[in-house]
Coordinates of C-alpha atoms in Angstrom, one line a residue:
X1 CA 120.7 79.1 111.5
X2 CA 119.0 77.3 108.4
X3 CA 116.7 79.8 108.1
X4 CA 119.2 82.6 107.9
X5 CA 121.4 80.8 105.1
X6 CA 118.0 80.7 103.2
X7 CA 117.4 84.2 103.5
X8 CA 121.0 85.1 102.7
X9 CA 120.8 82.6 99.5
X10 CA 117.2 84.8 98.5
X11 CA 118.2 87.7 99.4
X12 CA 120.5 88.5 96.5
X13 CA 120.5 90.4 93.0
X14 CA 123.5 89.1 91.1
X15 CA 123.5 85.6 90.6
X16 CA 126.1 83.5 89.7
X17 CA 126.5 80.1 88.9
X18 CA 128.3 79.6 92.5
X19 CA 125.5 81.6 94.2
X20 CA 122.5 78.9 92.4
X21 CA 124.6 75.9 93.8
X22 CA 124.3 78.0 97.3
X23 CA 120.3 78.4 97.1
X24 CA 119.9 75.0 96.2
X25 CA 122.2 73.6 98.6
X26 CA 120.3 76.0 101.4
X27 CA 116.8 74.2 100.4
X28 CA 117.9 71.1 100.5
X29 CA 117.2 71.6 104.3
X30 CA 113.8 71.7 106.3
X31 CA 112.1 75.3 105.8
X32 CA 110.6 76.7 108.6
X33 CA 108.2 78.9 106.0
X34 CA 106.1 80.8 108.5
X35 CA 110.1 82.0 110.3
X36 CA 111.1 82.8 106.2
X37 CA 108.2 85.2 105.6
X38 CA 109.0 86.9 109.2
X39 CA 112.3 87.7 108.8
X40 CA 112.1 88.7 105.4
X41 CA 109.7 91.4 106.3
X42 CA 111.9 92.8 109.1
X43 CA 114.8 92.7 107.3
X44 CA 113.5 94.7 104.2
X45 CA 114.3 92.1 101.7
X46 CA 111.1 91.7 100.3
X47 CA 111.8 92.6 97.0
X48 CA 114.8 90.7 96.6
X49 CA 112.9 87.4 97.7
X50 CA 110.0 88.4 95.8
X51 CA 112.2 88.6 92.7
X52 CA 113.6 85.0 93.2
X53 CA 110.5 83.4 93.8
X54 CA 110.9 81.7 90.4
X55 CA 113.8 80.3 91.3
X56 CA 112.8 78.9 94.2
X57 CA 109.9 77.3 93.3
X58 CA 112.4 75.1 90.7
X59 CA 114.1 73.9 93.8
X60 CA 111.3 73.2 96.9
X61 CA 107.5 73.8 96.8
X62 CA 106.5 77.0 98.1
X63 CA 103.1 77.2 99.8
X64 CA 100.0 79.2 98.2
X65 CA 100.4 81.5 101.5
X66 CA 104.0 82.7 101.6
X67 CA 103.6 83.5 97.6
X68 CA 100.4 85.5 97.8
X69 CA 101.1 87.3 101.2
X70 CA 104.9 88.0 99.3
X71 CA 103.4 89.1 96.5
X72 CA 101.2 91.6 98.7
X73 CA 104.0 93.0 100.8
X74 CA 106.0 93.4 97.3
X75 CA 102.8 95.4 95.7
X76 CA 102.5 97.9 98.7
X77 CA 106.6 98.7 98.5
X78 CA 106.2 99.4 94.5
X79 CA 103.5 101.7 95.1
X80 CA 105.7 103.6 97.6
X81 CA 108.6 103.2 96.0
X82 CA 107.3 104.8 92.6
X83 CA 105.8 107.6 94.7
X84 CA 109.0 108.4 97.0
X85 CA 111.0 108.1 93.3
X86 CA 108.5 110.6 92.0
X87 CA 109.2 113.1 94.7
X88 CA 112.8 112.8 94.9
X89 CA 112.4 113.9 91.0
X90 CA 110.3 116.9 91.9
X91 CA 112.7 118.0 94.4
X92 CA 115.5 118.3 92.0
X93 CA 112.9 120.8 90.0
X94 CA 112.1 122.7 92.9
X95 CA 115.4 123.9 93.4
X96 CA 117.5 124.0 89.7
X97 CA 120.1 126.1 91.5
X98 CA 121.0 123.9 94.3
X99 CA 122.9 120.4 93.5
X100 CA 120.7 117.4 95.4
X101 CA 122.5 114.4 96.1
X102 CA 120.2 111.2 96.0
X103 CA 121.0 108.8 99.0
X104 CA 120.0 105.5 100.1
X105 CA 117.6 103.8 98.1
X106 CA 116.7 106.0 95.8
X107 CA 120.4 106.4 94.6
X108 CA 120.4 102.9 94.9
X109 CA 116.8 102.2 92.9
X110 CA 118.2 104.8 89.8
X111 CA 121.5 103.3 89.3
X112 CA 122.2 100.0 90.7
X113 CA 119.5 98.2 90.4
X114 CA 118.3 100.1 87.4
X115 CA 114.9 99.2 89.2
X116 CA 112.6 101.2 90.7
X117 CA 110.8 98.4 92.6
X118 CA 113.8 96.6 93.9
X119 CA 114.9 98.3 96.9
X120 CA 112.4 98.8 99.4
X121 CA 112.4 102.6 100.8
X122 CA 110.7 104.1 104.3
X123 CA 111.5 107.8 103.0
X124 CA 113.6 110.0 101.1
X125 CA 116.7 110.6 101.6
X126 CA 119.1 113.4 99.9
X127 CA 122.1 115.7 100.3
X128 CA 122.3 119.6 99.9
X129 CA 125.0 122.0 100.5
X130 CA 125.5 122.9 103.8
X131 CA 125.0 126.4 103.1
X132 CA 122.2 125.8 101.2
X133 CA 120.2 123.2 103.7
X134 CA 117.8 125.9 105.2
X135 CA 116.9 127.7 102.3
X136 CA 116.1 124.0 100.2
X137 CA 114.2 123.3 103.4
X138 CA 111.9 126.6 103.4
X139 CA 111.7 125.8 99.3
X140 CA 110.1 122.4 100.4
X141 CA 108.0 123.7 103.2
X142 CA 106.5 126.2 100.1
X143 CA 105.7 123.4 97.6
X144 CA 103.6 121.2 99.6
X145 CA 106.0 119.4 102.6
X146 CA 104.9 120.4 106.1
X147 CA 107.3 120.1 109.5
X148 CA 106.3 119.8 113.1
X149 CA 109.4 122.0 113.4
X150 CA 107.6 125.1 112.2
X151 CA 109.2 128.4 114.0
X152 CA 112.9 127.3 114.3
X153 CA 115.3 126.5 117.1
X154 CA 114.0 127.4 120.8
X155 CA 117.6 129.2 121.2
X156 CA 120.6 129.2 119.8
X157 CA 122.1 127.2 121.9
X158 CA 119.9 124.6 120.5
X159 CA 120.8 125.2 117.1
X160 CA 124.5 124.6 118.0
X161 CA 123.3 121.7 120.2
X162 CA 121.7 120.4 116.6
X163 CA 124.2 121.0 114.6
X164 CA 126.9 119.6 116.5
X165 CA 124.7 116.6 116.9
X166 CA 122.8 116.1 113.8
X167 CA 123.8 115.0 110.4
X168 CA 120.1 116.1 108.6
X169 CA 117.7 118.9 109.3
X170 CA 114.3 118.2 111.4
X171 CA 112.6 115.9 109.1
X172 CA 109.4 116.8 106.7
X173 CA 106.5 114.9 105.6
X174 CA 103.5 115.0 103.2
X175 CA 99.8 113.9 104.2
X176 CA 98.9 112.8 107.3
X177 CA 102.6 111.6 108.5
X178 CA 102.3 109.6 104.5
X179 CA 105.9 109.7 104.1
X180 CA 108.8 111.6 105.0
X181 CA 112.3 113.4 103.6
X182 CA 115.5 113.8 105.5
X183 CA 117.2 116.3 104.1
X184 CA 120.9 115.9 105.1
X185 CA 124.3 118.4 105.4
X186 CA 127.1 116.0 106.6
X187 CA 128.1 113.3 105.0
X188 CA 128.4 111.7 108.3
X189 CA 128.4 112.8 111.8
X190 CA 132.2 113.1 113.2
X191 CA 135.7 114.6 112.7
X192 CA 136.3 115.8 109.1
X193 CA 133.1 115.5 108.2
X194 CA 132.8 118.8 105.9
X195 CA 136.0 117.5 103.7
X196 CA 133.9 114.3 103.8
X197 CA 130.8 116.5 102.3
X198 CA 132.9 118.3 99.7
X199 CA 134.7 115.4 98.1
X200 CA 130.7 114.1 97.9
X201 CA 129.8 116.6 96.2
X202 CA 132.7 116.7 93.8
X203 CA 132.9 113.4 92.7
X204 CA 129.0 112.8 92.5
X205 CA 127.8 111.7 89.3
X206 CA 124.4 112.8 87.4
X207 CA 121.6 110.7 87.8
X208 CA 118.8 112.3 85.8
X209 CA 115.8 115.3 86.1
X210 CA 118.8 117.1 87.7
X211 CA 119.5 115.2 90.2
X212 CA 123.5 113.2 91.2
X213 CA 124.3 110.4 93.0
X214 CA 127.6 109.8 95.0
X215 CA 130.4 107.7 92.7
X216 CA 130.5 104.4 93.5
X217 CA 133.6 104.7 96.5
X218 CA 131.9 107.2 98.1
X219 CA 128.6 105.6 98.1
X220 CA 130.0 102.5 99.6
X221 CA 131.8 104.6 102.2
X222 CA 128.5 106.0 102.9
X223 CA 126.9 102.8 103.0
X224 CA 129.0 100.7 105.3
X225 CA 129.2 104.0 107.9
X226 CA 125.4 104.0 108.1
X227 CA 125.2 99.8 108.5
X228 CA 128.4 99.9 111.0
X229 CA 127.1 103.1 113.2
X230 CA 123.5 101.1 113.2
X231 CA 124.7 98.0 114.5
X232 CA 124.8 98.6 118.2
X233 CA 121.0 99.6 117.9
X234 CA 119.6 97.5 115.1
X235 CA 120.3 97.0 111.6
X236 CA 118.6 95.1 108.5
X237 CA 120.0 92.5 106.3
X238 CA 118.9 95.1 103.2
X239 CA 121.2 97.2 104.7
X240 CA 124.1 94.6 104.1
X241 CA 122.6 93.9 100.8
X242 CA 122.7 96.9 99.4
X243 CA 127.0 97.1 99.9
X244 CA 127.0 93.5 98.8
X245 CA 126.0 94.3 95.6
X246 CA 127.8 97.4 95.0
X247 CA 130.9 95.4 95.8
X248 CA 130.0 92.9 92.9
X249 CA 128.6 95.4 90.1
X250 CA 130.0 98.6 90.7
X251 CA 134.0 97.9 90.1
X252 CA 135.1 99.3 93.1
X253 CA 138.7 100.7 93.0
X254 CA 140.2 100.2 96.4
X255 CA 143.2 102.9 95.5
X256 CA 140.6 105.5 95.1
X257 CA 139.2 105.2 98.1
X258 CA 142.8 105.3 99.6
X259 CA 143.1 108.7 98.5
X260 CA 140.3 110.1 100.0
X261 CA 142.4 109.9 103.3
X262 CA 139.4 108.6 105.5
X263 CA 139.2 109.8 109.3
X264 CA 140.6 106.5 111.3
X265 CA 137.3 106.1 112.6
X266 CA 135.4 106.5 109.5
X267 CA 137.8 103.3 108.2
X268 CA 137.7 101.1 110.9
X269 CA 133.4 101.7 110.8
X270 CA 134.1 100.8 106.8
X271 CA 136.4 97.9 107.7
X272 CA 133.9 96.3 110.0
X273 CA 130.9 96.9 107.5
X274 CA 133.7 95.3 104.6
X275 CA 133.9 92.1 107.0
X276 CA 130.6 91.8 107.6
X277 CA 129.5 91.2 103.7
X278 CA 132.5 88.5 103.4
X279 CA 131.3 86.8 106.7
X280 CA 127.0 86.7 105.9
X281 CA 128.0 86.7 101.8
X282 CA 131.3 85.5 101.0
X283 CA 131.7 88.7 99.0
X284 CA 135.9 88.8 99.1
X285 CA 137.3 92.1 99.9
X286 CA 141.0 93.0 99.8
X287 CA 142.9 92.1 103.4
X288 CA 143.6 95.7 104.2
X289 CA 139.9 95.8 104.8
X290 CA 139.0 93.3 106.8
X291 CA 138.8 93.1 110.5
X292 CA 137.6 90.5 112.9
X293 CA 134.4 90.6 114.3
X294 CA 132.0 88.1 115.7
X295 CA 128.5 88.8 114.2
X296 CA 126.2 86.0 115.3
X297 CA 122.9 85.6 113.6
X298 CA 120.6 87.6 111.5
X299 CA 118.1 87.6 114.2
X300 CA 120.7 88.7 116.5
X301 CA 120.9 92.2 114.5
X302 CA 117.3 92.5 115.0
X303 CA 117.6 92.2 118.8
X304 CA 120.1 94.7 118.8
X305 CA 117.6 96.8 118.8
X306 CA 115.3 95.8 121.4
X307 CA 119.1 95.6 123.6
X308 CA 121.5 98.4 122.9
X309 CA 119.9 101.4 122.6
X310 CA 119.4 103.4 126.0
X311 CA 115.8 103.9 127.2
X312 CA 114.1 106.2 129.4
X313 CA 115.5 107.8 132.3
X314 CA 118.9 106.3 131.1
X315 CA 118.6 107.6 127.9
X316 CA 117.9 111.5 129.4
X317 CA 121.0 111.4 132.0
X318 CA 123.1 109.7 128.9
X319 CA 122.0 112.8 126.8
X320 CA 122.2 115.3 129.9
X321 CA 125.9 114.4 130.7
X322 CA 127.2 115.0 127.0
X323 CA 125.5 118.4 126.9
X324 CA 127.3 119.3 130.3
X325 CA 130.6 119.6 128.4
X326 CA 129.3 122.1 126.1
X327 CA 129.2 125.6 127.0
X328 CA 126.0 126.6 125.9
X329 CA 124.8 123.7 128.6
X330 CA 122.9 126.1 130.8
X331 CA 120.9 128.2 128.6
X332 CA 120.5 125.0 126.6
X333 CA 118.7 123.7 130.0
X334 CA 116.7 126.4 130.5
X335 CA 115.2 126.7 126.9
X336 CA 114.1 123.3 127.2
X337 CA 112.5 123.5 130.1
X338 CA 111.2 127.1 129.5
X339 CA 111.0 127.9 125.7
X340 CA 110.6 131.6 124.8
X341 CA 106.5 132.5 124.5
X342 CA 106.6 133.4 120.9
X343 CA 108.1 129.6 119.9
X344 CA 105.1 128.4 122.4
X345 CA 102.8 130.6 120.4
X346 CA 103.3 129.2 117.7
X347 CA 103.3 125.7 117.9
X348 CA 99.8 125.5 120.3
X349 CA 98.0 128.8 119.0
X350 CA 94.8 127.6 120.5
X351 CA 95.8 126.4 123.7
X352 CA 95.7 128.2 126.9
X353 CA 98.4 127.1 128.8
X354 CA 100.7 125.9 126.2
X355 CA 103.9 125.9 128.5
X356 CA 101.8 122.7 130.4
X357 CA 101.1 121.2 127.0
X358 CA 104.7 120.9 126.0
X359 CA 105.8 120.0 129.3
X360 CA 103.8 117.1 128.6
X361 CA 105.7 116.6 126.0
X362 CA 108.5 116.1 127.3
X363 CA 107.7 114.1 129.4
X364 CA 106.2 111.7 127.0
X365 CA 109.1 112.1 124.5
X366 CA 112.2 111.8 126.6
X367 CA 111.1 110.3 130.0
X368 CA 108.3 107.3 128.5
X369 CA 110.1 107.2 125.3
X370 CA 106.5 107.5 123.7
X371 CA 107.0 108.7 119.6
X372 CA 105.1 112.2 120.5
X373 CA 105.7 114.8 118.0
X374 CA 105.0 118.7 119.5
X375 CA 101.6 119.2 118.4
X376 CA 99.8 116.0 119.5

């Protein structure tokens, strides 16, 4: 528990006077530095500590070690960072006639922080038009990106398996699996979801080289859906950070989000996220949005992880049963388990029984849970 009120204290971007009494306060107490450096790497907040180093060294010594393995792990996210920010840019370019919604940390990098460096990202994340998502996609595939997911759905049933299911198209990547895009059509996953993407699109603000960004409320909405949905499986402190400090900066006006009539479910996932920044940062939101929740620890989020999500077997009867109440569910069945020879083609042109080789695949993927893609 001292170690994750250090973390919280570090973990921050706006600083006031209240929040250096809090940091020093924190220190005052034994630090466990080799338990600091661990969870700040699996939380993604490596930046953020990084960035208050100097501030921390006023208060406690910090060993040689933690700073110079820090200041390594904060060198390899810039590098990334400025290359994932350089790509977003060149996506806007590639398609001038499509509006691209930045999400996620690079929305995040180019207008919050105003730094490119302080917001760790994995990959790229934007938003297109629904109507627009496969074309973008193919514009991609043409300038560079490459997919596993090269010759389209097996049926159509799985097509309106995926798009029932899915909130982003089958994910792209550059290099040798270097880094990858997610190139989303909902706004979220659930009941009024396309409202949800149009009022995105209508209130987003321009960010620059062509590209937008949410406004603030919706961004926030966006956030705290993603950190509440993610709970049950895993979730990262940045994740938290990230809504803590659009609560402080952005000037969030709670009557605007009122009017965007949110989906009951969509609030209450909101609500939860809402309570969660007031419990871990004392951040105070208005009482309408508050809900009572027990949290537990920051390592606890992590182990939600390793705990809630379904494995294995359990995870294929879990996804077996939720198809049966579709009524593609049969042909869906049979495609999977028998994919037309062309789509086979296609993805193992130079194997000789490629209906074995995927079979394999499936079994790898779905039954040992092993991260197989279809051409390995």
């Amino acid at each position: 528990m001292i170690t994750d009120n250090q973390l919280l204290s570090l973990s921050k971007f706006y600083f006031s006077k209240q929040d250096e009494e809090v940091l020093q306060n924190s220190f005052a107490m034994p630090v466990n530095w080799k338990l600091l450096y661990q969870m700040t790497v699996q939380h993604g907040v490596v930046p953020q500590v990084f960035r208050q180093l100097s501030r921390l060294k006023q208060i406690v010594g910090v060993p040689e070690w933690f700073e110079k393995d820090l200041a390594q792990q904060a060198y390899k996210i810039a590098i990334l960072n400025q290359t994932l920010l350089s790509e977003v840019k060149e996506m806007a370019s590639m398609v001038p006639s499509t509006r691209i919604i930045a999400l996620k940390g690079a929305a995040l990098n180019l207008s919050l922080y105003k730094d490119e460096l302080l917001r760790s990202m994995g990959d790229i994340d934007v938003m297109v038009p629904y109507a627009d998502a496969e074309q973008v996609r193919e514009c991609f595939l043409r300038h560079g990106w490459k997919s596993d997911f090269v010759d389209g759905y097996r049926s159509k049933a799985h097509r309106q398996e995926f798009e029932r299911t899915q909130k982003s198209l089958p994910y792209i990547y550059k290099g040798d699996y270097a880094y990858f895009a997610d190139l989303h059509w909902k706004f979220y996953n659930g009941p009024d979801d396309e409202r949800m993407a149009q009022l995105a699109f209508q209130t987003a603000i321009p960010l620059s080289d062509g590209l937008l960004r949410m406004s603030n409320e919706m961004m926030l909405i966006h956030l705290s859906i993603n950190f509440a949905k993610d709970w049950r499986n895993g979730v990262r402190l940045r994740s938290l950070c990230d809504i803590r400090e659009l609560l402080l900066a952005a000037s969030i006006k709670w009557e605007v989000i009122d009017s965007y009539r949110l989906p009951e479910k969509v609030m209450d996932w909101c609500c939860f996220t809402w309570s969660a920044v007031e419990a871990y940062f004392g951040v105070k939101v208005p009482a309408p949005y508050r809900c009572k929740h027990r949290l537990g620890t920051l390592s606890n989020m992590l182990r939600n992880k390793r705990s809630g999500a379904k494995k294995g077997v359990k995870a294929l009867l879990h996804k077996l049963k939720e198809l049966s109440k579709q009524p593609y569910f049969v042909r869906y069945i049979w495609r999977s388990i028998v994919p037309a020879s062309s789509w086979l083609k296609h993805h193992y042109p130079t194997v000789k029984m490629p209906l074995l080789r995927y079979w394999r695949y499936l079994l790898k993927r779905y039954v040992l849970q092993q991260p197989i893609r279809y051409c390995d």
